[in-house]
Structures are given as C-alpha cells and as structure tokens.
mmCIF file with all atom_site columns, C-alpha atoms in Angstrom:
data_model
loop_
_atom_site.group_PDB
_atom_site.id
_atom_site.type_symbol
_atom_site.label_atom_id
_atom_site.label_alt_id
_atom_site.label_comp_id
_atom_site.label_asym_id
_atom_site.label_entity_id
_atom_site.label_seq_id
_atom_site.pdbx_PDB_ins_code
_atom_site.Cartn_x
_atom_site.Cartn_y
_atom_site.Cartn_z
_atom_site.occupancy
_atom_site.B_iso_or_equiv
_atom_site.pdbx_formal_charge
_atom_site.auth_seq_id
_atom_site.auth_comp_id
_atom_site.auth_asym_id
_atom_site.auth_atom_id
_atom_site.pdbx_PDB_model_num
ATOM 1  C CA . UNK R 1 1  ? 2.547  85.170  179.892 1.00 57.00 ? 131 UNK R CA 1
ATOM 2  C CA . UNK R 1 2  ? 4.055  88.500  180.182 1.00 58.00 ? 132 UNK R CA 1
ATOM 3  C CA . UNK R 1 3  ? 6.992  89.616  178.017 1.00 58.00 ? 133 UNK R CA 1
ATOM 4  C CA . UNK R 1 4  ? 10.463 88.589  178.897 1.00 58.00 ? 134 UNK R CA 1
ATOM 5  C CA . UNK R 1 5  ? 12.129 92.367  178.791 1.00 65.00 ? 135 UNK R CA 1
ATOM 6  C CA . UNK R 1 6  ? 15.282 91.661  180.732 1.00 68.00 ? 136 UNK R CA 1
ATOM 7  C CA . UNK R 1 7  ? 15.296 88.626  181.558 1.00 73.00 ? 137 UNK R CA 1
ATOM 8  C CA . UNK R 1 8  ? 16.184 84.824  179.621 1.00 84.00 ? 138 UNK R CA 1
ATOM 9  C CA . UNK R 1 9  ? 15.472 81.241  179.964 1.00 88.00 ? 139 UNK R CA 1
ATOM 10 C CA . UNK R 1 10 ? 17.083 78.663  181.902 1.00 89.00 ? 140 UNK R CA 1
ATOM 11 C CA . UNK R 1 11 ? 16.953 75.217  182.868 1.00 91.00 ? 141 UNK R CA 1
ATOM 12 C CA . UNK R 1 12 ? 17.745 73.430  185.776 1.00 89.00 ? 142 UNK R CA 1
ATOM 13 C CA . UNK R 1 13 ? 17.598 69.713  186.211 1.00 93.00 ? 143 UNK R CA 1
ATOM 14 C CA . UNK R 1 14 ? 17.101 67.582  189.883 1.00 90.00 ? 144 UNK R CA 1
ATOM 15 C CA . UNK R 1 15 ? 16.515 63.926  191.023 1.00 92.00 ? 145 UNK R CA 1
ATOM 16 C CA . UNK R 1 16 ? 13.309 63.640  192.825 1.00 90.00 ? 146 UNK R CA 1
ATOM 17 C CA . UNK R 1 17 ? 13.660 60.929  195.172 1.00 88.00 ? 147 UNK R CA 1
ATOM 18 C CA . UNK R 1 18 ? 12.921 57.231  193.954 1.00 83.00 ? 148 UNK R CA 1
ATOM 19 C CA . UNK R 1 19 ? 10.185 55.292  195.927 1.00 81.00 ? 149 UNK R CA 1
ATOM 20 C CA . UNK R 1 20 ? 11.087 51.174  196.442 1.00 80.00 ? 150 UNK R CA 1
ATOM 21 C CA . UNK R 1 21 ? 10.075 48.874  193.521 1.00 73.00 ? 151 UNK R CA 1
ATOM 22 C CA . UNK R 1 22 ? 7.844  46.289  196.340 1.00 72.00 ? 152 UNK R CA 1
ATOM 23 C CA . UNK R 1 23 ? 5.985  49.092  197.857 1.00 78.00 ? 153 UNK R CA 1
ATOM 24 C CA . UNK R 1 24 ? 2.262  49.366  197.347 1.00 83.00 ? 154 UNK R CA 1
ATOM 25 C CA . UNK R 1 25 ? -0.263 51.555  198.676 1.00 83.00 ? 155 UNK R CA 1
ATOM 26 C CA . UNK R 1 26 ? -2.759 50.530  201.576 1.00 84.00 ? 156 UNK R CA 1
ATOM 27 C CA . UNK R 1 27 ? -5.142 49.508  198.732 1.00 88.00 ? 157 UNK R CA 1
ATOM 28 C CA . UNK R 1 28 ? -2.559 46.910  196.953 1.00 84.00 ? 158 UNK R CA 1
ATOM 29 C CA . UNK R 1 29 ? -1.427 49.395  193.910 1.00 86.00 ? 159 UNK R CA 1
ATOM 30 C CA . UNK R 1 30 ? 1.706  51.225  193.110 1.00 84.00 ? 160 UNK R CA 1
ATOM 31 C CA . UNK R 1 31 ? 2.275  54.095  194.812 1.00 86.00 ? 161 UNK R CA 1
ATOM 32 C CA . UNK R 1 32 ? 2.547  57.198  192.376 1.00 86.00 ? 162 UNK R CA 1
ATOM 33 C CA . UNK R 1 33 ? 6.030  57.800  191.770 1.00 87.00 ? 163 UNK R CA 1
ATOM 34 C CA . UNK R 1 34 ? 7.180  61.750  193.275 1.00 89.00 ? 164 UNK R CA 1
ATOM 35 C CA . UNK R 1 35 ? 8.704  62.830  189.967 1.00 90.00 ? 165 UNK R CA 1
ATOM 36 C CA . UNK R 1 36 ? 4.475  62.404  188.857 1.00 90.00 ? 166 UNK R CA 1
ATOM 37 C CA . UNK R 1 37 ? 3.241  63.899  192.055 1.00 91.00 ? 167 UNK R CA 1
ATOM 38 C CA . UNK R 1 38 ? 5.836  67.440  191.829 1.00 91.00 ? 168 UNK R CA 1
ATOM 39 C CA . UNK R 1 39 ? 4.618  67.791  187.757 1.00 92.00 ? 169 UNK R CA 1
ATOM 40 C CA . UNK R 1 40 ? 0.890  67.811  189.383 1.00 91.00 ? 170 UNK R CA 1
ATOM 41 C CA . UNK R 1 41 ? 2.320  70.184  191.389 1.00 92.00 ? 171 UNK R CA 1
ATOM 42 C CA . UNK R 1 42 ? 4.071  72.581  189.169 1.00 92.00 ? 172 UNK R CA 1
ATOM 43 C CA . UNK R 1 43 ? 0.925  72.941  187.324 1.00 92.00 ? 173 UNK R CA 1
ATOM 44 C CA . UNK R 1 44 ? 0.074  75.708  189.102 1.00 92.00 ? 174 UNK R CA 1
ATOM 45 C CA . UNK R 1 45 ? 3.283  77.086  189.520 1.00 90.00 ? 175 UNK R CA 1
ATOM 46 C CA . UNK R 1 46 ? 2.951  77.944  186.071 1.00 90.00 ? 176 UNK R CA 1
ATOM 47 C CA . UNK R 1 47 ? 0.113  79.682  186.427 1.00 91.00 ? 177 UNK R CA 1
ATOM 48 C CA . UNK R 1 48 ? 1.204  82.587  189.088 1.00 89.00 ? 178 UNK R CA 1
ATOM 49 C CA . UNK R 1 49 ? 2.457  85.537  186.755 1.00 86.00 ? 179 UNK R CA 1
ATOM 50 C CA . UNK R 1 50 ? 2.997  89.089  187.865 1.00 81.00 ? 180 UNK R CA 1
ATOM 51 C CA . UNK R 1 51 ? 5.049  91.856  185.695 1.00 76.00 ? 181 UNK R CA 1
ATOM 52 C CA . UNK R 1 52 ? 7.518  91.748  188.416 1.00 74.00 ? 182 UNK R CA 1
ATOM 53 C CA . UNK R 1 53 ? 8.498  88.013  188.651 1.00 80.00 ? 183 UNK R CA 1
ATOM 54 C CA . UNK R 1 54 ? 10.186 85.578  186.358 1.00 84.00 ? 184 UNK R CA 1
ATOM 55 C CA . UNK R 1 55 ? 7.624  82.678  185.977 1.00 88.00 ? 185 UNK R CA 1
ATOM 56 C CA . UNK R 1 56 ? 8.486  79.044  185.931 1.00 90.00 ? 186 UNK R CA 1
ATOM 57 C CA . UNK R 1 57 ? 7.724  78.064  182.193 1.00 90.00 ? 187 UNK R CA 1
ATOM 58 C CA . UNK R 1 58 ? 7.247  74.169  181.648 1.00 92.00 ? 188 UNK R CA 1
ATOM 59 C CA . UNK R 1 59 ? 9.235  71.581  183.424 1.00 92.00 ? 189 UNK R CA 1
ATOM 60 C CA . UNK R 1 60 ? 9.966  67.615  181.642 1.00 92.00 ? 190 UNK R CA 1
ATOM 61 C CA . UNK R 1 61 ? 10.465 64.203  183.373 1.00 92.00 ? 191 UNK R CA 1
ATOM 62 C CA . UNK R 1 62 ? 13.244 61.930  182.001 1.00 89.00 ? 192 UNK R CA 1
ATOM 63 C CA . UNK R 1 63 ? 14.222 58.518  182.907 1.00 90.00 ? 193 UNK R CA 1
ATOM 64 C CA . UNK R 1 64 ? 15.248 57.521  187.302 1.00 87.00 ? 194 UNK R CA 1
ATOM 65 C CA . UNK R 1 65 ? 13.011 60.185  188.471 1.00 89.00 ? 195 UNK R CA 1
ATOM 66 C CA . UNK R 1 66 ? 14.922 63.074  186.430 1.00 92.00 ? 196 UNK R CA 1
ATOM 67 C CA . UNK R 1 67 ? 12.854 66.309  186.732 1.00 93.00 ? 197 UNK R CA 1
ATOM 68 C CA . UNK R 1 68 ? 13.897 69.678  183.950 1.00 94.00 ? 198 UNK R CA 1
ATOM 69 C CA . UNK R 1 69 ? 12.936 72.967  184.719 1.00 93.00 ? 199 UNK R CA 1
ATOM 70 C CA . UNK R 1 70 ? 12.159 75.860  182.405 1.00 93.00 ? 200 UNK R CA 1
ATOM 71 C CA . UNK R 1 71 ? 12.108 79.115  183.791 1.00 91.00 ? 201 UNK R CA 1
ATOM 72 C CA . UNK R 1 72 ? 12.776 82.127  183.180 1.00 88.00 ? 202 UNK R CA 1
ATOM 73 C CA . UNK R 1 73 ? 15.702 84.324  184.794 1.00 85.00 ? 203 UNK R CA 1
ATOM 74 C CA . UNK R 1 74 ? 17.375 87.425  185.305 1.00 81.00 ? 204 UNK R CA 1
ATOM 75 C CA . UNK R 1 75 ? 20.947 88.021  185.450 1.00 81.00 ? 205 UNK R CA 1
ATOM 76 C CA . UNK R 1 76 ? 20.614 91.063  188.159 1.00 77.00 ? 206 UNK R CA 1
ATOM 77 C CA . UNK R 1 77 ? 19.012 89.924  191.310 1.00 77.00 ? 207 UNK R CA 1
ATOM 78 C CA . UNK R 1 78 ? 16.762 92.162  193.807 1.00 75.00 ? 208 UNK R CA 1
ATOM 79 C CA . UNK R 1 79 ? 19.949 92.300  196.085 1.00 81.00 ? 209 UNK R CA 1
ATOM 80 C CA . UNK R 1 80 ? 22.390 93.919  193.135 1.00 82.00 ? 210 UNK R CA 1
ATOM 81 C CA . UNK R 1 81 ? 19.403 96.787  192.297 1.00 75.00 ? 211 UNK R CA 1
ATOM 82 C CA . UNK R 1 82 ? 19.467 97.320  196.299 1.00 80.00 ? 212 UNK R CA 1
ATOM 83 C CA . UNK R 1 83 ? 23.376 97.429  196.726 1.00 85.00 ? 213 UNK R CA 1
ATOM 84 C CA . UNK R 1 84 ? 23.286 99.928  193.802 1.00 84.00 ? 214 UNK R CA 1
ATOM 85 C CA . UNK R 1 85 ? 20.907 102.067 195.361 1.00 75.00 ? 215 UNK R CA 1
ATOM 86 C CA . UNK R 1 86 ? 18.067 101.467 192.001 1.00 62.00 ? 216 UNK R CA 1
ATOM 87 C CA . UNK R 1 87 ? 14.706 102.288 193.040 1.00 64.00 ? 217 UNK R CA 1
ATOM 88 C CA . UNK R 1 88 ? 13.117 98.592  193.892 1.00 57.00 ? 218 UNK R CA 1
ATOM 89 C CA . UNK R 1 89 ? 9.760  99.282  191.920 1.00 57.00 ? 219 UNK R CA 1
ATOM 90 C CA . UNK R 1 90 ? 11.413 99.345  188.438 1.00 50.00 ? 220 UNK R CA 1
ATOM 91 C CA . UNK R 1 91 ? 13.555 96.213  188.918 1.00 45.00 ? 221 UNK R CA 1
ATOM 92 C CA . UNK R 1 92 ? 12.441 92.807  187.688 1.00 49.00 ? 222 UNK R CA 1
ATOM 93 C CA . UNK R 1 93 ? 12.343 90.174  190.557 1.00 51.00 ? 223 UNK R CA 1
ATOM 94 C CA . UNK R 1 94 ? 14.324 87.126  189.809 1.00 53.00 ? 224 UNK R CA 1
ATOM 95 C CA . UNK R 1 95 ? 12.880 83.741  191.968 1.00 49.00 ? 225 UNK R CA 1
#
C-alpha cells in the first residue's frame, strides 16, 4: 500500500439487498447471501493500487446484510485541481 500523503480514511456503510428466507438453489441449498458474494468481490478491489488513486482499504459485514467500507479519500477532487487550472499529473485522484 502506498503512502497516504494527502489524503484520509473514510467509511461508508450500504444495505446489500436481502435474498428470501425459502429460497434455495437449483441443487436444494441456500443460496449465498449478496452481502458474502460483494466481500468475494472486493477482494480484489483491494488489490488495484497506483500512486495516483485512493485505494479501497478493508470493508466489514454487520448484521441484515450491512456492508462498511474503508477507503481512503481526498478532500480535493480531480474536478477542483482542473477548475483551478493545477497541472493534472501532480494531483492525487480521489474514486
């Protein structure tokens, strides 16, 4: 993981959405719940780093299907450095 420089941490919670309790797969178990399938998922979200983007850090399930987020952010995005006429290739990109 690259250093943080300018930008912090941040968390962001959402719902994924709940499957039925009485529906089973075409083989007669469970189906795997999404909030299981998008942490498979985000394993390799974690894994794309780059200097110039804010990576997505670790991300927690809680109880009903509650997915956390952990990623890092920056306060200035890619739009601000272009309004203010910065040069793009020395700005950090926030995603």
């Amino acid at each position: 993981m690259f250093p943080l420089k300018d930008a912090e941490m941040g968390a962001f919670t959402f719902f994924a959405s709940a499957l039925p309790h009485d529906v089973c797969g075409s083989n007669g178990l469970p189906l795997t719940p999404n909030s299981i399938k998008i942490l498979g998922r985000f394993q390799i979200l974690k894994t794309i780093t780059h200097p110039r983007l804010c990576q997505y850090v670790d991300i927690s399930r809680g109880k009903h299907e509650r997915l956390v987020v952990v990623a890092e952010h920056c306060e200035r995005s890619l739009e601000d450095l272009l309004r203010e006429r910065k040069p793009v290739r020395y700005c950090v990109i926030s995603g």
